CSV table of C-alpha atoms in Angstrom, one decimal:
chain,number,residue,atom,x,y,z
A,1,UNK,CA,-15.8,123.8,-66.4
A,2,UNK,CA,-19.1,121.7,-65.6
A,3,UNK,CA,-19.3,124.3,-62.5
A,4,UNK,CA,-19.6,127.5,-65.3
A,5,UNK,CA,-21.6,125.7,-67.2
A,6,UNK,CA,-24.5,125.5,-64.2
A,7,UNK,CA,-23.7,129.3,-63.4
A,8,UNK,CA,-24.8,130.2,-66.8
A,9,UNK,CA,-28.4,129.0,-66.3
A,10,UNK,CA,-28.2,131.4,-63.4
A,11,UNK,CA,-26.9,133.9,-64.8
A,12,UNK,CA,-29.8,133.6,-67.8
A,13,UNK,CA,-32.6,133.4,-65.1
A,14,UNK,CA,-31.3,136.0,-63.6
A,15,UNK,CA,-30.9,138.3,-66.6
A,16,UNK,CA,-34.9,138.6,-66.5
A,17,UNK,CA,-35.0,138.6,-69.9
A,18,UNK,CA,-36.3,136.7,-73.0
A,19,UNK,CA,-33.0,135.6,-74.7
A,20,UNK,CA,-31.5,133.2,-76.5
A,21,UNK,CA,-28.2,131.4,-75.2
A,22,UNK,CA,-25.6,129.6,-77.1
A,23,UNK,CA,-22.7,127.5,-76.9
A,24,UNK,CA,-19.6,129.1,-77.3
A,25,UNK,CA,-18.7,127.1,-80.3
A,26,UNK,CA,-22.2,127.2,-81.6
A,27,UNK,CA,-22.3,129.5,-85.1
A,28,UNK,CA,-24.9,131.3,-86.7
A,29,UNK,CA,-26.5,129.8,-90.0
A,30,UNK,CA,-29.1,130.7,-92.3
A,31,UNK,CA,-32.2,129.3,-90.1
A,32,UNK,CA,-31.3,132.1,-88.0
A,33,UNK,CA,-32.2,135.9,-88.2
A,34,UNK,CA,-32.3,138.7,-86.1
A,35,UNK,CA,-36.1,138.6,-86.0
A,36,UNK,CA,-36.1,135.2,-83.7
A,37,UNK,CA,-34.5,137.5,-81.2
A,38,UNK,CA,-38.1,139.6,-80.7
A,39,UNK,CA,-40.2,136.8,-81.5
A,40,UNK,CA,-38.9,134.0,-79.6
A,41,UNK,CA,-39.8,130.5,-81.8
A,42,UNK,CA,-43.2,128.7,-79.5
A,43,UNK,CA,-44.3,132.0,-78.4
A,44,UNK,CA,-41.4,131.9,-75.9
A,45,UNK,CA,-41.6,128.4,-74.6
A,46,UNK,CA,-38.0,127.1,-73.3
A,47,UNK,CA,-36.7,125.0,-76.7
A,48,UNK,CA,-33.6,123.3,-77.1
A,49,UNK,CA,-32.6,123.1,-80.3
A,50,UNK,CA,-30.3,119.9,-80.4
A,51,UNK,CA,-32.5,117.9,-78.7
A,52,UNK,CA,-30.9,118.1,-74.9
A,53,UNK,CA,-27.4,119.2,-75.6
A,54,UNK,CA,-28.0,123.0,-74.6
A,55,UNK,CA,-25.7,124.6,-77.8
A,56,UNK,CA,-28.8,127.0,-78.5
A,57,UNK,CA,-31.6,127.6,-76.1
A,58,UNK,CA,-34.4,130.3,-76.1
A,59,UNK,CA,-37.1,131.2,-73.6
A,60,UNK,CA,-39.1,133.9,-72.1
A,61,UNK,CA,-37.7,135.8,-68.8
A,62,UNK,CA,-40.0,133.1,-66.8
A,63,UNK,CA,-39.4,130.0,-68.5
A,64,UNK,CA,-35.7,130.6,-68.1
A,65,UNK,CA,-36.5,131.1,-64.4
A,66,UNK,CA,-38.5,128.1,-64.8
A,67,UNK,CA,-36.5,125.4,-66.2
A,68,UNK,CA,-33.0,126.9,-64.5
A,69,UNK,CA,-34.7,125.9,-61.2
A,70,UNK,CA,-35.6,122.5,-62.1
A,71,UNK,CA,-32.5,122.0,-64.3
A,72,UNK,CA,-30.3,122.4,-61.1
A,73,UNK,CA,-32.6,120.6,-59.0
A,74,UNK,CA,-32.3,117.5,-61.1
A,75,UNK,CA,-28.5,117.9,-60.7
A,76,UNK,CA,-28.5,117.9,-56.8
A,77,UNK,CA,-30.1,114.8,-57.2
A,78,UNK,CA,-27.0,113.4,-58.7
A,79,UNK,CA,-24.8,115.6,-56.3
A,80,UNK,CA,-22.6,112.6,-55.4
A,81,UNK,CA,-21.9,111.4,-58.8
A,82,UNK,CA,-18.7,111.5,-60.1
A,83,UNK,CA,-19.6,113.7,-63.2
A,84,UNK,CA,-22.9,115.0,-64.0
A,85,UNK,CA,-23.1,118.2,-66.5
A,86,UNK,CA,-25.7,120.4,-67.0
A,87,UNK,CA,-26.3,118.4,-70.3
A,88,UNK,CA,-27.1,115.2,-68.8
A,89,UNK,CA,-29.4,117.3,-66.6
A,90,UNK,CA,-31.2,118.6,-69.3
A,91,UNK,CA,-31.4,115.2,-70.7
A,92,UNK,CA,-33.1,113.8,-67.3
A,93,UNK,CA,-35.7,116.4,-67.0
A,94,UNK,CA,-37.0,115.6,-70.2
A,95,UNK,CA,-36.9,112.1,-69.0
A,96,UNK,CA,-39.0,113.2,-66.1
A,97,UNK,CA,-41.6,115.4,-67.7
A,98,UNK,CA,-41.3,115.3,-71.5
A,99,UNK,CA,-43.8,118.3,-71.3
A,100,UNK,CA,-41.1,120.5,-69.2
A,101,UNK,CA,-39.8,122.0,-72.3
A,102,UNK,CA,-39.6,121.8,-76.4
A,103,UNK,CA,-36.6,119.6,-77.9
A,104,UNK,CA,-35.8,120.0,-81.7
A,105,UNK,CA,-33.3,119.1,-84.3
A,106,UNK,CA,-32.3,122.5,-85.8
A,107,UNK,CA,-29.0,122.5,-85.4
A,108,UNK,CA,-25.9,120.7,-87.9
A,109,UNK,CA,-22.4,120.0,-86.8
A,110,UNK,CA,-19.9,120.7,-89.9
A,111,UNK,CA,-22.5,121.0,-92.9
A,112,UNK,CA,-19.7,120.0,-95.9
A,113,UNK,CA,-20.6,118.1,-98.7
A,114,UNK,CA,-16.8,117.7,-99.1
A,115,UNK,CA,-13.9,119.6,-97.6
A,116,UNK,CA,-14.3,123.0,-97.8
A,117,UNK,CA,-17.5,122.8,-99.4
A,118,UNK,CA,-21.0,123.9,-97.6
A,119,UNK,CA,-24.1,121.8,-98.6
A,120,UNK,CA,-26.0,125.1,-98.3
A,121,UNK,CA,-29.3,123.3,-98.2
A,122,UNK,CA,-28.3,121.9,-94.7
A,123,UNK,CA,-26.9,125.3,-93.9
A,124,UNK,CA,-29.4,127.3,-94.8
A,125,UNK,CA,-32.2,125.3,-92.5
A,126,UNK,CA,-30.3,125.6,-89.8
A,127,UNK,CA,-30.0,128.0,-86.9
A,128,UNK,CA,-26.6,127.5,-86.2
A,129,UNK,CA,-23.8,124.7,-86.2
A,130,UNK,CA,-22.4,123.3,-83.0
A,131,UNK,CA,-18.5,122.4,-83.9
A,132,UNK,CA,-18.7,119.6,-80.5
A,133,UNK,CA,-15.7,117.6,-79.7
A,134,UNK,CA,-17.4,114.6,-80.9
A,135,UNK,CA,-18.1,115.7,-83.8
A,136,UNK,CA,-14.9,117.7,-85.0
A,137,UNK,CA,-13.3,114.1,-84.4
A,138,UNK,CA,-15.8,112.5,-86.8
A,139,UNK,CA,-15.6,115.5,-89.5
A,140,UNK,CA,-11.6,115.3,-89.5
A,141,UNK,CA,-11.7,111.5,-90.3
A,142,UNK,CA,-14.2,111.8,-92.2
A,143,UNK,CA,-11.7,114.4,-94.1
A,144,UNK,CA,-14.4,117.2,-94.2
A,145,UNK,CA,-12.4,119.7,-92.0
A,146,UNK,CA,-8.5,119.9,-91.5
A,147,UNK,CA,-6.7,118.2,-88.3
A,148,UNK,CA,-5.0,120.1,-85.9
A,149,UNK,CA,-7.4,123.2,-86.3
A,150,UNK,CA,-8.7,125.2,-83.3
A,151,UNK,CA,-12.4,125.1,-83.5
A,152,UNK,CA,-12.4,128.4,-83.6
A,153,UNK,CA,-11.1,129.0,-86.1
A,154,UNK,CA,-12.9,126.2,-88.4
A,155,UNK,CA,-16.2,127.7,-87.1
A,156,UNK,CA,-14.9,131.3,-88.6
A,157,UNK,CA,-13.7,129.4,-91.6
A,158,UNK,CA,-17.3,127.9,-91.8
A,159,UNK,CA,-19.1,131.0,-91.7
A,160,UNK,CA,-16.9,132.6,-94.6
A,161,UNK,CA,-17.8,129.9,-96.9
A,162,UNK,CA,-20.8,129.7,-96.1
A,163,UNK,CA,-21.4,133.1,-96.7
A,164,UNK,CA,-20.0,132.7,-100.0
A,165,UNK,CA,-20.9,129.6,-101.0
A,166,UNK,CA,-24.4,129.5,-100.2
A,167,UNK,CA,-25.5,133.7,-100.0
A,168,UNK,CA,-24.4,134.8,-103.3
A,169,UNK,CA,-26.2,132.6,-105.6
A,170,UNK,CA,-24.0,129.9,-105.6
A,171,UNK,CA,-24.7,126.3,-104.6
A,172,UNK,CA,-22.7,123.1,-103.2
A,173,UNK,CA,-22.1,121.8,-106.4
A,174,UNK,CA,-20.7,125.1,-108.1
A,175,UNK,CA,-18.0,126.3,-105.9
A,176,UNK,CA,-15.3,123.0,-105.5
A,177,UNK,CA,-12.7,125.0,-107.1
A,178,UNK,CA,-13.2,128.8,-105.5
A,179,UNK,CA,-14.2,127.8,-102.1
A,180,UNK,CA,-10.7,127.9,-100.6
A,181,UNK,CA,-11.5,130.6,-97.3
A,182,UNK,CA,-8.3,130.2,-95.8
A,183,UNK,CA,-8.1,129.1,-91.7
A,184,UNK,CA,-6.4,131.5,-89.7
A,185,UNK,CA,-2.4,130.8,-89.1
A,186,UNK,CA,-1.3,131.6,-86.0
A,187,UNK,CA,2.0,130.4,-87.2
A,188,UNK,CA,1.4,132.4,-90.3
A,189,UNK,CA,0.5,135.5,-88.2
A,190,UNK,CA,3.5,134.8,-86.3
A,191,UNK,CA,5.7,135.2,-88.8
A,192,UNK,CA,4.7,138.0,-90.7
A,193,UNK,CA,4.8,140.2,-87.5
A,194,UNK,CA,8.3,139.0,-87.4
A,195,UNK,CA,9.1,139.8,-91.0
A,196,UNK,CA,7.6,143.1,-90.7
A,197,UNK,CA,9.8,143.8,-87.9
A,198,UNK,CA,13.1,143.0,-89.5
A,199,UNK,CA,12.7,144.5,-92.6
Protein backbone atom coordinates (compact mmCIF):
# COMPACT_ATOMS: atom_id res chain seq x y z
CA UNK A 1 0.00 0.00 0.00
CA UNK A 2 2.72 2.61 1.18
CA UNK A 3 4.64 1.26 -2.07
CA UNK A 4 1.46 2.62 -4.48
CA UNK A 5 1.14 5.35 -2.70
CA UNK A 6 5.04 6.65 -3.72
CA UNK A 7 4.25 5.38 -7.39
CA UNK A 8 1.53 7.77 -7.65
CA UNK A 9 3.83 10.88 -7.28
CA UNK A 10 5.50 9.29 -10.19
CA UNK A 11 2.99 8.58 -11.98
CA UNK A 12 1.77 12.52 -11.52
CA UNK A 13 5.33 13.79 -12.45
CA UNK A 14 5.26 11.89 -15.15
CA UNK A 15 1.80 12.71 -16.48
CA UNK A 16 3.52 16.21 -17.46
CA UNK A 17 0.58 17.90 -16.66
CA UNK A 18 -0.94 20.59 -14.36
CA UNK A 19 -3.40 18.46 -12.30
CA UNK A 20 -4.88 17.99 -9.26
CA UNK A 21 -4.56 14.59 -7.28
CA UNK A 22 -6.82 13.25 -4.67
CA UNK A 23 -7.20 10.71 -2.19
CA UNK A 24 -9.34 7.99 -3.02
CA UNK A 25 -11.62 8.64 -0.21
CA UNK A 26 -11.31 12.31 -0.63
CA UNK A 27 -14.95 13.95 -1.95
CA UNK A 28 -15.79 16.89 -3.70
CA UNK A 29 -17.50 19.86 -1.78
CA UNK A 30 -18.63 23.16 -2.51
CA UNK A 31 -15.09 25.02 -2.33
CA UNK A 32 -14.48 23.09 -5.36
CA UNK A 33 -15.46 23.80 -9.07
CA UNK A 34 -14.44 22.82 -12.23
CA UNK A 35 -12.68 26.19 -12.86
CA UNK A 36 -9.72 25.33 -10.20
CA UNK A 37 -8.96 22.63 -12.76
CA UNK A 38 -7.63 25.53 -15.50
CA UNK A 39 -6.60 27.82 -13.02
CA UNK A 40 -4.70 25.96 -10.60
CA UNK A 41 -5.09 27.97 -6.86
CA UNK A 42 -1.18 30.07 -6.30
CA UNK A 43 -0.72 30.30 -9.94
CA UNK A 44 0.24 26.66 -9.95
CA UNK A 45 2.46 26.37 -6.99
CA UNK A 46 2.50 22.68 -5.41
CA UNK A 47 -0.38 23.10 -2.34
CA UNK A 48 -1.55 20.63 -0.06
CA UNK A 49 -4.66 21.21 1.14
CA UNK A 50 -4.74 19.37 4.62
CA UNK A 51 -1.70 20.72 5.68
CA UNK A 52 0.79 17.49 4.78
CA UNK A 53 -1.59 14.61 4.55
CA UNK A 54 -1.68 14.53 0.57
CA UNK A 55 -5.83 13.92 0.23
CA UNK A 56 -5.86 16.80 -2.35
CA UNK A 57 -2.78 18.23 -4.03
CA UNK A 58 -2.46 20.60 -7.11
CA UNK A 59 0.56 21.76 -9.07
CA UNK A 60 1.92 22.78 -12.41
CA UNK A 61 3.58 19.89 -14.74
CA UNK A 62 6.98 21.18 -13.07
CA UNK A 63 6.25 21.59 -9.66
CA UNK A 64 4.87 18.08 -9.63
CA UNK A 65 8.26 17.11 -11.19
CA UNK A 66 9.66 19.17 -8.60
CA UNK A 67 8.36 18.21 -5.31
CA UNK A 68 7.95 14.19 -6.52
CA UNK A 69 11.78 14.30 -6.68
CA UNK A 70 12.36 15.67 -3.40
CA UNK A 71 9.41 13.91 -1.81
CA UNK A 72 11.07 10.45 -2.62
CA UNK A 73 14.40 11.69 -1.86
CA UNK A 74 13.41 12.53 1.73
CA UNK A 75 11.98 8.95 1.94
CA UNK A 76 15.36 7.18 0.98
CA UNK A 77 16.57 8.93 3.72
CA UNK A 78 14.40 6.90 5.96
CA UNK A 79 14.95 3.76 3.68
CA UNK A 80 15.65 1.53 6.71
CA UNK A 81 12.79 2.57 8.79
CA UNK A 82 10.35 0.22 9.64
CA UNK A 83 7.39 2.41 8.12
CA UNK A 84 7.70 5.59 6.45
CA UNK A 85 4.68 6.74 4.08
CA UNK A 86 4.68 9.15 1.56
CA UNK A 87 2.75 11.31 4.19
CA UNK A 88 5.29 11.48 6.75
CA UNK A 89 7.57 12.47 3.81
CA UNK A 90 5.60 15.17 2.90
CA UNK A 91 5.48 16.22 6.47
CA UNK A 92 9.50 16.26 6.62
CA UNK A 93 10.07 18.23 3.60
CA UNK A 94 8.08 20.91 4.93
CA UNK A 95 10.22 20.47 7.98
CA UNK A 96 13.27 20.96 5.85
CA UNK A 97 12.33 23.89 3.69
CA UNK A 98 8.92 25.41 4.81
CA UNK A 99 9.24 27.34 1.40
CA UNK A 100 9.27 23.89 -0.74
CA UNK A 101 5.54 24.04 -1.09
CA UNK A 102 2.06 25.80 0.13
CA UNK A 103 0.21 23.83 3.09
CA UNK A 104 -3.57 24.83 3.80
CA UNK A 105 -6.53 23.82 5.75
CA UNK A 106 -9.30 23.48 3.12
CA UNK A 107 -10.35 20.35 3.58
CA UNK A 108 -13.21 18.89 6.48
CA UNK A 109 -13.57 15.24 7.53
CA UNK A 110 -17.48 14.39 8.08
CA UNK A 111 -19.01 18.08 7.99
CA UNK A 112 -22.40 16.95 10.24
CA UNK A 113 -23.91 19.15 12.53
CA UNK A 114 -25.67 16.00 13.74
CA UNK A 115 -26.24 12.58 12.06
CA UNK A 116 -27.30 12.87 8.79
CA UNK A 117 -27.23 16.50 8.79
CA UNK A 118 -24.52 18.70 6.73
CA UNK A 119 -23.45 22.01 8.37
CA UNK A 120 -23.43 23.46 4.84
CA UNK A 121 -21.39 26.43 5.97
CA UNK A 122 -18.42 24.02 6.60
CA UNK A 123 -19.31 22.23 3.43
CA UNK A 124 -19.60 24.78 1.25
CA UNK A 125 -15.84 26.32 2.06
CA UNK A 126 -14.50 23.38 1.47
CA UNK A 127 -12.85 21.64 -1.43
CA UNK A 128 -13.50 18.35 -0.56
CA UNK A 129 -13.86 16.01 2.63
CA UNK A 130 -11.27 13.38 3.43
CA UNK A 131 -13.37 10.35 5.11
CA UNK A 132 -9.59 9.11 6.94
CA UNK A 133 -9.49 6.19 9.15
CA UNK A 134 -9.00 8.37 12.04
CA UNK A 135 -11.50 10.31 11.56
CA UNK A 136 -14.39 7.89 10.53
CA UNK A 137 -13.54 6.32 14.09
CA UNK A 138 -14.02 9.72 15.84
CA UNK A 139 -17.35 10.72 13.67
CA UNK A 140 -18.92 7.13 14.52
CA UNK A 141 -18.41 7.72 18.37
CA UNK A 142 -19.15 10.81 18.06
CA UNK A 143 -22.57 9.31 16.54
CA UNK A 144 -22.39 11.67 13.40
CA UNK A 145 -22.08 8.78 10.85
CA UNK A 146 -23.34 5.00 11.27
CA UNK A 147 -20.90 2.06 12.42
CA UNK A 148 -20.05 -0.65 10.31
CA UNK A 149 -20.33 1.52 6.96
CA UNK A 150 -17.83 1.19 4.10
CA UNK A 151 -16.43 4.56 3.56
CA UNK A 152 -17.51 4.49 0.43
CA UNK A 153 -20.42 4.46 0.76
CA UNK A 154 -20.73 7.26 3.70
CA UNK A 155 -18.68 9.52 1.33
CA UNK A 156 -21.66 8.81 -1.52
CA UNK A 157 -24.11 9.26 1.22
CA UNK A 158 -22.27 12.60 2.11
CA UNK A 159 -22.47 14.00 -1.19
CA UNK A 160 -26.33 13.28 -1.56
CA UNK A 161 -27.12 15.26 1.36
CA UNK A 162 -25.06 17.56 0.88
CA UNK A 163 -26.40 18.23 -2.37
CA UNK A 164 -29.68 18.46 -0.93
CA UNK A 165 -29.24 19.89 2.13
CA UNK A 166 -27.03 22.64 1.40
CA UNK A 167 -27.65 23.37 -2.84
CA UNK A 168 -31.22 23.82 -2.84
CA UNK A 169 -31.78 26.55 -0.53
CA UNK A 170 -31.98 24.72 2.41
CA UNK A 171 -29.69 25.04 5.45
CA UNK A 172 -28.38 22.85 8.53
CA UNK A 173 -30.93 23.79 10.71
CA UNK A 174 -33.98 23.12 8.17
CA UNK A 175 -33.60 19.67 7.04
CA UNK A 176 -33.39 17.28 10.50
CA UNK A 177 -36.43 15.63 9.52
CA UNK A 178 -36.03 15.08 5.40
CA UNK A 179 -32.35 14.53 5.34
CA UNK A 180 -32.66 10.75 5.50
CA UNK A 181 -30.25 9.81 1.95
CA UNK A 182 -30.21 6.25 2.52
CA UNK A 183 -26.50 4.30 2.61
CA UNK A 184 -26.17 1.81 0.15
CA UNK A 185 -27.21 -2.04 1.34
CA UNK A 186 -25.19 -4.43 0.04
CA UNK A 187 -27.29 -6.79 2.01
CA UNK A 188 -30.22 -4.95 0.81
CA UNK A 189 -29.05 -5.26 -2.85
CA UNK A 190 -28.43 -8.79 -2.08
CA UNK A 191 -31.59 -9.59 -1.44
CA UNK A 192 -33.66 -8.01 -3.88
CA UNK A 193 -31.65 -9.57 -6.71
CA UNK A 194 -32.69 -12.72 -4.92
CA UNK A 195 -36.31 -11.85 -4.66
CA UNK A 196 -36.41 -10.80 -8.17
CA UNK A 197 -35.13 -14.03 -9.18
CA UNK A 198 -37.75 -16.24 -7.43
CA UNK A 199 -40.64 -14.54 -8.14
Amino acid sequence: YDYMCFMRWLAMAASEQDAFMSDYDTFPLGGINPDLGYNLPNDGKFTSYQRHVPALLSGTASEWNRVARRVLDVALEHVNERFYSDMLALRDLYYQDVVSYIQEMKLAAYPYSKKDVVACEIAKKSLAAHLSHSDTDRSTRAGLIRSGTSRGNLGLALMDQFKAQCLNGKDDKKVAKDSTTSIPSTKKQTNAKISKKVA
